[in-house]
Amino acid sequence: MAAAEARRRSAVWALLPLLLRLLHPVALVLANTEGWPYPALFKAEMPWSA
C-alpha cells in the first residue's frame, strides 16, 4: 500500500515541471490581455510602457 502511494507521489513530482512548462505560455497570453485578473503577477511594469 505504501509503495503504491510513493509511486503515485513520485509520478506527480515527475509530471509537475512538464505541466508548468505547458501552462506557462497560457499564463503569459492571459497576462498580456485583460483576461488575467492579476496582471502584475506576470507582466512587469516597465518605465517606457507608461
Coordinates of N, CA and C in Angstrom, one line a residue:
M1 N 0.8 -1.2 0.0 CA 0.0 0.0 0.0 C 0.9 1.3 0.0
A2 N 1.9 1.3 0.8 CA 2.8 2.4 0.9 C 3.6 2.6 -0.4
A3 N 3.9 1.4 -1.0 CA 4.7 1.5 -2.3 C 3.9 2.2 -3.4
A4 N 2.6 1.9 -3.4 CA 1.7 2.5 -4.5 C 1.6 4.0 -4.2
E5 N 1.5 4.4 -3.0 CA 1.4 5.8 -2.6 C 2.7 6.5 -3.0
A6 N 3.8 5.9 -2.7 CA 5.1 6.5 -3.1 C 5.3 6.6 -4.6
R7 N 4.8 5.6 -5.3 CA 4.9 5.6 -6.8 C 4.0 6.8 -7.3
R8 N 2.8 6.9 -6.8 CA 1.9 8.0 -7.3 C 2.5 9.3 -6.9
R9 N 3.1 9.5 -5.8 CA 3.7 10.8 -5.4 C 4.9 11.1 -6.3
S10 N 5.7 10.1 -6.6 CA 6.8 10.4 -7.5 C 6.4 10.7 -8.9
A11 N 5.3 10.1 -9.3 CA 4.8 10.4 -10.7 C 4.3 11.8 -10.7
V12 N 3.6 12.3 -9.7 CA 3.2 13.7 -9.7 C 4.3 14.7 -9.7
W13 N 5.4 14.4 -8.9 CA 6.5 15.3 -8.9 C 7.3 15.2 -10.3
A14 N 7.2 14.1 -11.0 CA 7.9 14.0 -12.3 C 7.1 14.7 -13.3
L15 N 5.8 14.8 -13.2 CA 5.0 15.5 -14.2 C 4.8 17.0 -14.0
L16 N 5.1 17.4 -12.8 CA 4.8 18.8 -12.4 C 5.6 19.8 -13.3
P17 N 6.9 19.6 -13.5 CA 7.6 20.6 -14.4 C 7.1 20.6 -15.8
L18 N 6.7 19.4 -16.3 CA 6.1 19.4 -17.7 C 4.8 20.2 -17.7
L19 N 4.0 20.0 -16.7 CA 2.7 20.7 -16.6 C 2.9 22.2 -16.5
L20 N 3.9 22.6 -15.7 CA 4.2 24.1 -15.6 C 4.7 24.6 -16.9
R21 N 5.5 23.8 -17.6 CA 6.0 24.3 -18.9 C 4.9 24.4 -20.0
L22 N 3.9 23.6 -19.9 CA 2.8 23.7 -20.8 C 1.9 24.8 -20.5
L23 N 1.7 25.1 -19.2 CA 0.8 26.2 -18.8 C 1.5 27.6 -18.9
H24 N 2.8 27.7 -18.9 CA 3.4 29.0 -18.9 C 3.0 29.9 -20.1
P25 N 3.0 29.4 -21.3 CA 2.5 30.3 -22.4 C 1.1 30.8 -22.2
V26 N 0.2 29.9 -21.7 CA -1.1 30.3 -21.4 C -1.2 31.4 -20.4
A27 N -0.4 31.3 -19.4 CA -0.3 32.4 -18.4 C 0.2 33.7 -19.0
L28 N 1.2 33.6 -19.9 CA 1.8 34.8 -20.5 C 0.8 35.5 -21.4
V29 N 0.0 34.7 -22.1 CA -1.0 35.3 -23.0 C -2.1 35.9 -22.2
L30 N -2.5 35.3 -21.1 CA -3.5 35.9 -20.3 C -3.0 37.2 -19.6
A31 N -1.7 37.2 -19.2 CA -1.2 38.3 -18.6 C -1.1 39.5 -19.5
N32 N -0.9 39.3 -20.8 CA -0.8 40.3 -21.8 C -2.1 40.8 -22.4
T33 N -3.2 40.1 -22.0 CA -4.5 40.5 -22.3 C -5.2 40.9 -21.1
E34 N -6.5 41.3 -21.2 CA -7.2 41.7 -20.0 C -7.9 40.5 -19.3
G35 N -7.7 39.3 -19.8 CA -8.3 38.1 -19.2 C -7.7 37.6 -17.9
W36 N -6.6 38.1 -17.6 CA -5.9 37.7 -16.3 C -6.2 38.6 -15.2
P37 N -6.8 38.1 -14.1 CA -7.2 39.1 -13.1 C -6.1 39.8 -12.3
Y38 N -4.9 39.2 -12.4 CA -3.8 39.8 -11.7 C -2.6 40.0 -12.6
P39 N -2.7 41.1 -13.5 CA -1.6 41.2 -14.5 C -0.2 41.5 -13.9
A40 N -0.2 42.1 -12.7 CA 1.2 42.4 -12.2 C 1.9 41.1 -11.8
L41 N 1.2 40.0 -11.7 CA 1.8 38.8 -11.3 C 2.8 38.3 -12.4
F42 N 2.5 38.5 -13.7 CA 3.3 38.0 -14.7 C 3.9 39.2 -15.6
K43 N 3.3 40.3 -15.6 CA 3.7 41.4 -16.5 C 4.4 42.4 -15.7
A44 N 5.7 42.6 -16.0 CA 6.5 43.6 -15.3 C 6.1 45.0 -15.9
E45 N 6.0 46.0 -15.0 CA 5.7 47.3 -15.4 C 7.0 48.0 -15.8
M46 N 7.2 48.3 -17.0 CA 8.4 48.9 -17.5 C 8.2 50.4 -17.5
P47 N 9.3 51.2 -17.3 CA 9.2 52.6 -17.3 C 8.7 53.2 -18.6
W48 N 9.1 52.5 -19.7 CA 8.8 53.1 -21.0 C 7.4 52.6 -21.5
S49 N 6.7 51.8 -20.7 CA 5.4 51.3 -21.2 C 4.3 52.2 -20.6
A50 N 4.6 53.2 -19.9 CA 3.6 54.1 -19.3 C 3.0 55.0 -20.3

